PDB file of C-alpha atoms in Angstrom:
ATOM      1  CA  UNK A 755      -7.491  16.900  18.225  1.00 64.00           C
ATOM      2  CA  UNK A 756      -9.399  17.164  14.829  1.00 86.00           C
ATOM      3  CA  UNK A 757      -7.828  14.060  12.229  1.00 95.00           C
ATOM      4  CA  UNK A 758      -7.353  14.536   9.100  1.00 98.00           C
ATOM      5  CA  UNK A 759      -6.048  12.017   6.713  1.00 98.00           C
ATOM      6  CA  UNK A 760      -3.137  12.897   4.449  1.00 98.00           C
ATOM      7  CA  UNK A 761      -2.829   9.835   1.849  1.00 98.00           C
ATOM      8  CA  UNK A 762       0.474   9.345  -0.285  1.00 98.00           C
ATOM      9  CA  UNK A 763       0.330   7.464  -3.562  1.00 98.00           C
ATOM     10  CA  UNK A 764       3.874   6.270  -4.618  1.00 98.00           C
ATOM     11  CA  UNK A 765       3.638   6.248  -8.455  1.00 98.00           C
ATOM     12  CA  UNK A 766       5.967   4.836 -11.239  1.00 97.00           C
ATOM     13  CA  UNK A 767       4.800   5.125 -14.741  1.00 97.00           C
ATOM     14  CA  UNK A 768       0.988   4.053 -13.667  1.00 97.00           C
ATOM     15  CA  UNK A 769      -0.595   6.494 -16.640  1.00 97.00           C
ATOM     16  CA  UNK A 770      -3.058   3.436 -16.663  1.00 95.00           C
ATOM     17  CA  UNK A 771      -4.821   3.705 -13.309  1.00 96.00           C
ATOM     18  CA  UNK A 772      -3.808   6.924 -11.765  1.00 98.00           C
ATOM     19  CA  UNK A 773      -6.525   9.221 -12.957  1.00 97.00           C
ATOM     20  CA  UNK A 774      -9.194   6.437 -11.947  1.00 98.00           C
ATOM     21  CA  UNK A 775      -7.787   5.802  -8.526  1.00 98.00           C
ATOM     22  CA  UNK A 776      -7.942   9.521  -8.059  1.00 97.00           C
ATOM     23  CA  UNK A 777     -11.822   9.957  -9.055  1.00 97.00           C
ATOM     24  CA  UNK A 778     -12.603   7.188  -6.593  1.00 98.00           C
ATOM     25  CA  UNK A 779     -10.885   8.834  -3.546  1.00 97.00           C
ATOM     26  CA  UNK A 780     -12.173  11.958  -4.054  1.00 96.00           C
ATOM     27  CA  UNK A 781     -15.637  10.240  -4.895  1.00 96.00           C
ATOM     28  CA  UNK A 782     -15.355   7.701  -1.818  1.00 97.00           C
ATOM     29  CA  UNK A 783     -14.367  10.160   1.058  1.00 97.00           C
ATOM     30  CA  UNK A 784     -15.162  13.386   2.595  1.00 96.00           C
ATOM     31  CA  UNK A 785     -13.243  16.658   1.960  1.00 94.00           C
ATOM     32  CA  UNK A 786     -13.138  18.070   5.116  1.00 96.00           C
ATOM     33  CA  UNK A 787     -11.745  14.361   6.278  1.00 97.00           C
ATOM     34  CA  UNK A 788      -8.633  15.180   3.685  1.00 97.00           C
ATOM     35  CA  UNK A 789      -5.671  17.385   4.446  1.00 97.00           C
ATOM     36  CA  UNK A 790      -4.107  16.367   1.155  1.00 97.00           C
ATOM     37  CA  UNK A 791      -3.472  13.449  -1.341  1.00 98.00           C
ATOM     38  CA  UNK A 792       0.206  13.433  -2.465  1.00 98.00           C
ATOM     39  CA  UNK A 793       1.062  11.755  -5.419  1.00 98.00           C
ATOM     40  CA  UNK A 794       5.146  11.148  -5.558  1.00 98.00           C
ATOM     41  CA  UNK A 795       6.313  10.412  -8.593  1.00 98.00           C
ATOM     42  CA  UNK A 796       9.944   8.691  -8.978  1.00 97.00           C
ATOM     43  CA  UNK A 797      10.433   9.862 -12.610  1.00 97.00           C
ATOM     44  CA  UNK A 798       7.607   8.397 -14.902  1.00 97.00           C
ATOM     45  CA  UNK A 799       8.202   8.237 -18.408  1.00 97.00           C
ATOM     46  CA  UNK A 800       4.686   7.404 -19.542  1.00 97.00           C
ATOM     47  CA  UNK A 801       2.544  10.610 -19.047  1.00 97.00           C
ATOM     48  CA  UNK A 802       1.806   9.949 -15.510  1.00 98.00           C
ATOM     49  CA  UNK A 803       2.944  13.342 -14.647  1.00 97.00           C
ATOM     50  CA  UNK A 804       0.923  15.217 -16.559  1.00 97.00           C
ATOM     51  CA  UNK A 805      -2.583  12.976 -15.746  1.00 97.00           C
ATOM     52  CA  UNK A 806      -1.829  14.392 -11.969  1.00 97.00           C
ATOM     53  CA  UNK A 807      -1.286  17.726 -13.037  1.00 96.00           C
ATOM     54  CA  UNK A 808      -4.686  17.943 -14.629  1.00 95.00           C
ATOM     55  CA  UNK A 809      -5.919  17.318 -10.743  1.00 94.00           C
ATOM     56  CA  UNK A 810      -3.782  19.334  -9.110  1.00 91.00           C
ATOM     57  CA  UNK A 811      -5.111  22.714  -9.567  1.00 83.00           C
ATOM     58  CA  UNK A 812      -7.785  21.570  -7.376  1.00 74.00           C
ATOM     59  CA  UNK A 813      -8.978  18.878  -4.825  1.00 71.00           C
ATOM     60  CA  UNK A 814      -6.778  19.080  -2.823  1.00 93.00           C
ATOM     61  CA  UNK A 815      -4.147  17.105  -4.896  1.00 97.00           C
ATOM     62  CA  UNK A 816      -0.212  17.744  -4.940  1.00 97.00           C
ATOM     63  CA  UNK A 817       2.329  15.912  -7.074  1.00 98.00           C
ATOM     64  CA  UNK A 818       6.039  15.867  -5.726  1.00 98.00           C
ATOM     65  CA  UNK A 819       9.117  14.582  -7.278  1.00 98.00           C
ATOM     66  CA  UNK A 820      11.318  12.116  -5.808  1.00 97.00           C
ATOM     67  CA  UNK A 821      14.064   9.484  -5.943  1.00 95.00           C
ATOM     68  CA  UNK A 822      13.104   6.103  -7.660  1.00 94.00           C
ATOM     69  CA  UNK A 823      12.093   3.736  -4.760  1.00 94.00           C
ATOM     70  CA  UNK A 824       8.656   3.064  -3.061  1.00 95.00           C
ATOM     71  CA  UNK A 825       9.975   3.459   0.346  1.00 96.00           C
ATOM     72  CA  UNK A 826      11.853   7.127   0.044  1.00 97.00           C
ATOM     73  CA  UNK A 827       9.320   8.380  -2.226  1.00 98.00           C
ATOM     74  CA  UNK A 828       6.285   7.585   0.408  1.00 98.00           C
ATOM     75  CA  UNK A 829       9.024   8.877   2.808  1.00 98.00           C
ATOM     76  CA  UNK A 830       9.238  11.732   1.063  1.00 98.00           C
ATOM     77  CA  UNK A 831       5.328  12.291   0.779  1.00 98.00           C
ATOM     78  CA  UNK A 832       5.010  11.453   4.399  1.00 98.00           C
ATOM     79  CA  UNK A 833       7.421  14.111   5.131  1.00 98.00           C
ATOM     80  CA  UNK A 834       5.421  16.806   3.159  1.00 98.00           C
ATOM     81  CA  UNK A 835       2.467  15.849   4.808  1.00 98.00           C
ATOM     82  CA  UNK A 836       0.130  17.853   7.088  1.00 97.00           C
ATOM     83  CA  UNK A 837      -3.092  15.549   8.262  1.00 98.00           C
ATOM     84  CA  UNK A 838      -2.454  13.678  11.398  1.00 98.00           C
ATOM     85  CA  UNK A 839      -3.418  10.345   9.597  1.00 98.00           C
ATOM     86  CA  UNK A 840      -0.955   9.066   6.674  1.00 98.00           C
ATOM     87  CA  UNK A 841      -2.720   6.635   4.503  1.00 98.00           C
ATOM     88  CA  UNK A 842      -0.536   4.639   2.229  1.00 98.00           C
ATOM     89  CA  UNK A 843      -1.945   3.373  -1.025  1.00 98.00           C
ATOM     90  CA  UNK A 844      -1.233   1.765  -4.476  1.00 97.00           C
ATOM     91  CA  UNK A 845      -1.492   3.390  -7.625  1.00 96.00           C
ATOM     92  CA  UNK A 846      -3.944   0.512  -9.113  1.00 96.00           C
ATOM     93  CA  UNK A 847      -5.898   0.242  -5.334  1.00 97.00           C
ATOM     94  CA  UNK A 848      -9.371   1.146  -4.844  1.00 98.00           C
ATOM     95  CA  UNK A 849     -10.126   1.725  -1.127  1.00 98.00           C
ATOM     96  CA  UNK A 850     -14.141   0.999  -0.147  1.00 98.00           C
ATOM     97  CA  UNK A 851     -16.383   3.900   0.223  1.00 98.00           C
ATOM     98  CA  UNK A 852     -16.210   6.259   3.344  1.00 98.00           C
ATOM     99  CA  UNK A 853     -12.884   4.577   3.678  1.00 98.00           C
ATOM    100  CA  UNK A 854     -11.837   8.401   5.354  1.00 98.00           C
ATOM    101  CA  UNK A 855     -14.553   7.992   8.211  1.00 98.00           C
ATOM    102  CA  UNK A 856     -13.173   4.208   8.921  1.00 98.00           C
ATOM    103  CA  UNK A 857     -10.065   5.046   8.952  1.00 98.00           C
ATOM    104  CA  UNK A 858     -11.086   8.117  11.346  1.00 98.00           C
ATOM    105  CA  UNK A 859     -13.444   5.626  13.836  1.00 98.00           C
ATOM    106  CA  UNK A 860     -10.555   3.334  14.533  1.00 98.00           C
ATOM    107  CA  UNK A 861      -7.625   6.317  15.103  1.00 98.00           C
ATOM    108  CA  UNK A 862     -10.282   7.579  17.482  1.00 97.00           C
ATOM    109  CA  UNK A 863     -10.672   4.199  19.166  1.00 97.00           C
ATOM    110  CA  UNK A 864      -7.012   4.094  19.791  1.00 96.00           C
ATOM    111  CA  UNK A 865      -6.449   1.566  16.604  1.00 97.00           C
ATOM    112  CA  UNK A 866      -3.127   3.793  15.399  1.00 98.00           C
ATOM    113  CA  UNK A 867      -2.295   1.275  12.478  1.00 98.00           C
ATOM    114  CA  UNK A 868      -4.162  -0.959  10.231  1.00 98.00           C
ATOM    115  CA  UNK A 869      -5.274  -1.976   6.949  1.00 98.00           C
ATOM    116  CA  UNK A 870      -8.636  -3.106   4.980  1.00 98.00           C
ATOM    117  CA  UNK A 871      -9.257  -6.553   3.778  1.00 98.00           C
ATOM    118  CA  UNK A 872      -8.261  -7.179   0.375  1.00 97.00           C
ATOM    119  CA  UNK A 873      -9.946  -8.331  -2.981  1.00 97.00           C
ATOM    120  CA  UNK A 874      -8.361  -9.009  -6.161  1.00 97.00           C
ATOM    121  CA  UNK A 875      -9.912  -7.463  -9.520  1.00 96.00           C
ATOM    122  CA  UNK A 876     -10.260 -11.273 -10.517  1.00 95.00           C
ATOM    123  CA  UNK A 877     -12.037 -14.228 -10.392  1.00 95.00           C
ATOM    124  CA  UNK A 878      -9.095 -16.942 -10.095  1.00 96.00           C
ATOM    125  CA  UNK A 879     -10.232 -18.824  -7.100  1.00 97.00           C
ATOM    126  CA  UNK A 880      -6.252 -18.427  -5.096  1.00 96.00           C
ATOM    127  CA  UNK A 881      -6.417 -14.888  -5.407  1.00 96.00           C
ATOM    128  CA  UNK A 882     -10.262 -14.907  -4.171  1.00 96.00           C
ATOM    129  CA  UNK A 883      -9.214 -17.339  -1.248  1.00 96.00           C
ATOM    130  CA  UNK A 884      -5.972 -14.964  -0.628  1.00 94.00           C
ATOM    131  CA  UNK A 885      -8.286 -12.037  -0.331  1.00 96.00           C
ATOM    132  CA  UNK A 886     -10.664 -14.056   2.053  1.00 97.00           C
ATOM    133  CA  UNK A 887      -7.929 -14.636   4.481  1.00 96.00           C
ATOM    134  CA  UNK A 888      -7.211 -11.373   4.729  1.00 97.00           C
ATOM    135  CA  UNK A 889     -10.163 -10.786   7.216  1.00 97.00           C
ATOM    136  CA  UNK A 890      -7.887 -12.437   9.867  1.00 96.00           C
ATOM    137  CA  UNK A 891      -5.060 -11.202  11.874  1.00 94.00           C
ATOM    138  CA  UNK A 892      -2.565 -13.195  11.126  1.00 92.00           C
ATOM    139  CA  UNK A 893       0.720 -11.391  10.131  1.00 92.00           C
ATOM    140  CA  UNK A 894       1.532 -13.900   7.609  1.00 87.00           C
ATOM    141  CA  UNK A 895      -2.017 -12.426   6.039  1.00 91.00           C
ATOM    142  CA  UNK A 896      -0.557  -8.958   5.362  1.00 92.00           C
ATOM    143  CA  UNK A 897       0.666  -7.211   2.638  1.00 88.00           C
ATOM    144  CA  UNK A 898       0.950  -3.607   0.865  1.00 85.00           C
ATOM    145  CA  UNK A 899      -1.573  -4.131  -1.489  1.00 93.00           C
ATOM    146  CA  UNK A 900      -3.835  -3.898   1.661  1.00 96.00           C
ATOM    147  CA  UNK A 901      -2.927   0.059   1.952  1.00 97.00           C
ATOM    148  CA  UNK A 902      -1.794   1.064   5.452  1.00 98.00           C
ATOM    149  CA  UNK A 903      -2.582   3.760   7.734  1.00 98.00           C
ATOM    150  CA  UNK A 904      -0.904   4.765  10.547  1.00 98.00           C
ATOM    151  CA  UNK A 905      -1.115   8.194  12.270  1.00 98.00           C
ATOM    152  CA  UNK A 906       1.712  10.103  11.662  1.00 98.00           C
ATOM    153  CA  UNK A 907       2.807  10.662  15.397  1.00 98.00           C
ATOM    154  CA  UNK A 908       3.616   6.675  15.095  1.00 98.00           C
ATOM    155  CA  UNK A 909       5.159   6.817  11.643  1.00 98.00           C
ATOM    156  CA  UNK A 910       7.874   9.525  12.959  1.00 98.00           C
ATOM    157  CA  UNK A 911       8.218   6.825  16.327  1.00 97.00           C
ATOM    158  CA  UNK A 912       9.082   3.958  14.147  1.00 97.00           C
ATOM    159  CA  UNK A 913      11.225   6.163  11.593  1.00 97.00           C
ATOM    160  CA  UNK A 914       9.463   5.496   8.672  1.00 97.00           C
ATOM    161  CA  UNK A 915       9.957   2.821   5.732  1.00 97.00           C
ATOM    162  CA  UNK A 916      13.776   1.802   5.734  1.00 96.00           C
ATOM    163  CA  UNK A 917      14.739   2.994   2.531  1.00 96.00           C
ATOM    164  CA  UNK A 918      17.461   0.568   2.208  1.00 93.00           C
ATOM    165  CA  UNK A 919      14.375  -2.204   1.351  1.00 92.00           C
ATOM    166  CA  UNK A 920      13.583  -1.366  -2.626  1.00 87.00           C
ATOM    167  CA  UNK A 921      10.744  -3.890  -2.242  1.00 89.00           C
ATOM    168  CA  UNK A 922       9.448  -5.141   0.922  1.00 92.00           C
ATOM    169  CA  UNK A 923       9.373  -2.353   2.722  1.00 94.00           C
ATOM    170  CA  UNK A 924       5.558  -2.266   3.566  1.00 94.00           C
ATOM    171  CA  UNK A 925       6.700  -5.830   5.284  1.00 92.00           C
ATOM    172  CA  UNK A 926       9.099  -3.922   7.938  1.00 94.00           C
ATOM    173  CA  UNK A 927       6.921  -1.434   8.564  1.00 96.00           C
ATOM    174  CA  UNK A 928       3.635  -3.962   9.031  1.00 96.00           C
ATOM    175  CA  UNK A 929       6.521  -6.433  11.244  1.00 94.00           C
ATOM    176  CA  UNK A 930       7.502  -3.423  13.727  1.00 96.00           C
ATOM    177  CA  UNK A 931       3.447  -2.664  13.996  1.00 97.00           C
ATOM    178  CA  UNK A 932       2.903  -5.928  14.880  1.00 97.00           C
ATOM    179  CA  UNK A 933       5.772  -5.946  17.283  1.00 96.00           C
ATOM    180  CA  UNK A 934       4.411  -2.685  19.202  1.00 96.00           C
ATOM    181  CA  UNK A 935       0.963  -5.189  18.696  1.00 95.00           C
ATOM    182  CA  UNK A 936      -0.274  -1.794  17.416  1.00 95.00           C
ATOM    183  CA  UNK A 937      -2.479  -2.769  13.952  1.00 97.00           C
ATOM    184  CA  UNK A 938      -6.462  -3.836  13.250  1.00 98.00           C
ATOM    185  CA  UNK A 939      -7.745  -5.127  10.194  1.00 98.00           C
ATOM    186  CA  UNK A 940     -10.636  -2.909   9.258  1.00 98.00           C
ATOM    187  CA  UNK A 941     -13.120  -6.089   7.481  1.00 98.00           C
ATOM    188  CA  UNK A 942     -14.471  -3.879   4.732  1.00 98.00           C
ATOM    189  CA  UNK A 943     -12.433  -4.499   1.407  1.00 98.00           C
ATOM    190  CA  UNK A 944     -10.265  -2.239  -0.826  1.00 98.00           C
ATOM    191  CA  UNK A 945     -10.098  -3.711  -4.033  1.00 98.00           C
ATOM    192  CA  UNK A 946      -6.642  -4.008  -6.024  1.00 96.00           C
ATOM    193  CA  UNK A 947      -5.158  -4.955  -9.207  1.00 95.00           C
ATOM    194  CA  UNK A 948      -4.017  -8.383 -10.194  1.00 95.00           C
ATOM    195  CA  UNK A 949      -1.809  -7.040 -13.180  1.00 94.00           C
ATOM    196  CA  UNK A 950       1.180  -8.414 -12.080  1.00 93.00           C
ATOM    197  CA  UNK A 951      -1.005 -12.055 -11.500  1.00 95.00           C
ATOM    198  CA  UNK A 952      -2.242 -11.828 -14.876  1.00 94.00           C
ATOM    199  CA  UNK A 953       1.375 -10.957 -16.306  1.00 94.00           C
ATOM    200  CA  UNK A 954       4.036 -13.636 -14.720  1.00 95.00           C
ATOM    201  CA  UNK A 955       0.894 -16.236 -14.181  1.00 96.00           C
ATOM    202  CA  UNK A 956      -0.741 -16.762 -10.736  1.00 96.00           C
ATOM    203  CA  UNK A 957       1.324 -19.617  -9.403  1.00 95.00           C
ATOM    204  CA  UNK A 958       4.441 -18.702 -11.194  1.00 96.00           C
ATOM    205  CA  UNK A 959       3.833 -15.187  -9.014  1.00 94.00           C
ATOM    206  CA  UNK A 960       2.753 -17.027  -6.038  1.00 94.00           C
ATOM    207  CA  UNK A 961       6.288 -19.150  -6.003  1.00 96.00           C
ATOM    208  CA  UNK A 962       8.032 -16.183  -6.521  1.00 95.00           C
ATOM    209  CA  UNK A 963       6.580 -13.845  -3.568  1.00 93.00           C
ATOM    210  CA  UNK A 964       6.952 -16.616  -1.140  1.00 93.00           C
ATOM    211  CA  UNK A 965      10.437 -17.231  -2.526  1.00 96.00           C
ATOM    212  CA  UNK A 966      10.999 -13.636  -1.230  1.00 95.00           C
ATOM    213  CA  UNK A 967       9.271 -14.420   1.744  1.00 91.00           C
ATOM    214  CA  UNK A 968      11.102 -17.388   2.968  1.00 94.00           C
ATOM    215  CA  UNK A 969      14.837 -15.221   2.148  1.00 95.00           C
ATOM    216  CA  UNK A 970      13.740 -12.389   4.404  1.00 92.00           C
ATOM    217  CA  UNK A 971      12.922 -15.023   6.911  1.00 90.00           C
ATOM    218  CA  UNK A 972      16.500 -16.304   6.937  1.00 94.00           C
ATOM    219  CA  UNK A 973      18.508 -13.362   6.948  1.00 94.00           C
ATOM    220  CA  UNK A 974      18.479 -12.226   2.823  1.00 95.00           C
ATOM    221  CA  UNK A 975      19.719  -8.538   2.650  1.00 94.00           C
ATOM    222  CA  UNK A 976      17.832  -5.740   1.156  1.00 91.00           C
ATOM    223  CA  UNK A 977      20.351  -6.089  -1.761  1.00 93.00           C
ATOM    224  CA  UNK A 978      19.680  -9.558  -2.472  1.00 95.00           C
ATOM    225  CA  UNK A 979      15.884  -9.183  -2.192  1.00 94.00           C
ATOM    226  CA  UNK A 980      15.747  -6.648  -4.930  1.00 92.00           C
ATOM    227  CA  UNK A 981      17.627  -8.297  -6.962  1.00 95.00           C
ATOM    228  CA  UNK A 982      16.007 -11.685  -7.075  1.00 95.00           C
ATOM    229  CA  UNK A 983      12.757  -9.194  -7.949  1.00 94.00           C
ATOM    230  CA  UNK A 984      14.538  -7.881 -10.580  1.00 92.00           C
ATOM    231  CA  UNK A 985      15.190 -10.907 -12.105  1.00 94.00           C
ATOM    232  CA  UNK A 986      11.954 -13.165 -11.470  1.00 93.00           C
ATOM    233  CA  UNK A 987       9.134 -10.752 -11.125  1.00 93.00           C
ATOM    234  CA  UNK A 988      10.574  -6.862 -12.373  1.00 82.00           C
TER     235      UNK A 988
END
């Protein structure tokens, strides 16, 4: 079987970085390695729509409406897709060049899930030691901001992101890889926004994400996750 990668971009008013994080992929990869990007849009308000549009006539590149929520809008690109490879990613996340062909070599070598190491856009030395731990396997390393790939054969196995999570739903998905010890760490590095860093202050973040960390660890619901978000870090 020929793969193809099919890679869904979740967006939410990200008229900022969409139309550069679209260059770079089609810059960074291969055409005949793409069967699509999807960009899924959960009702922008900012002009986001209509930077995709400008792509879509060409390249490859579809924009699809969906409900508010990362998790049923990348299930909702996921379900529109048509490579054999999905390849989740951030609006404000550059992968590394050829990222398509590494993706590709570790399908082929029977890696069905994984993620690249991770750098920060800045120089604050937590987020550069964050982004150096990331090499490792460790599960407590992980994170969406990573980007995930997983072929879709897998995906459709595991049933997808639970939409019930409105945040932390790359976490469930990256838990039940790690359960079916079914994910690899590819050590060349995507790099991705600190915006949110730079907005709520690194350690003020920091608390924050661990805070959320530590409730899912003792039994928080989806509800109560999402709301403490909403209130600390939204």
């Amino acid at each position: 079987m020929i793969n193809s990668i099919s890679i869904i971009i979740p967006m939410l008013n990200e008229a900022e970085s969409i139309a550069s994080v679209l260059e770079h992929l089609l810059e960074n990869s291969t055409s005949k390695n793409i069967a699509e990007i999807i960009v899924v849009d959960g009702g922008s308000v900012d002009g986001s729509q209509n930077i995709v549009n400008k792509f879509v006539p060409s390249n490859k590149i579809h924009l699809l409406n969906a409900h508010k929520g990362r998790a049923k809008q990348m299930n909702f690109g996921a379900n529109h897709a048509t490579g054999t490879i999905l390849y989740f990613l951030h609006a404000d996340s550059f992968p590394p060049k050829n990222f398509d062909n590494l993706i590709i070599q570790e399908v082929t070598k029977g890696n069905l899930a994984g993620c690249f190491r991770l750098q920060f856009d800045n120089n604050h030395w937590w987020l550069q030691l964050a982004g150096w731990l990331t090499q490792f396997s460790w599960r407590a390393s992980r994170g969406g901001d990573q980007s995930q790939f997983i072929t879709k054969q897998l995906f459709t196995e595991i049933g997808g992101f639970d939409e019930n999570f409105t945040i932390y739903e790359d976490n469930i998905l990256i838990n039940e890889l790690y359960a079916r010890k079914q994910f690899v760490v590819i050590q060349d590095k995507i790099k991705t926004s600190a915006r949110l860093y730079k907005k709520h202050g690194v350690w003020t973040l920091q608390y924050h994400f661990w805070t959320i960390y530590v409730k899912k660890w003792f039994g928080a619901s989806a509800d109560e996750l999402y709301t403490y978000y909403q209130k600390y870090i939204s």
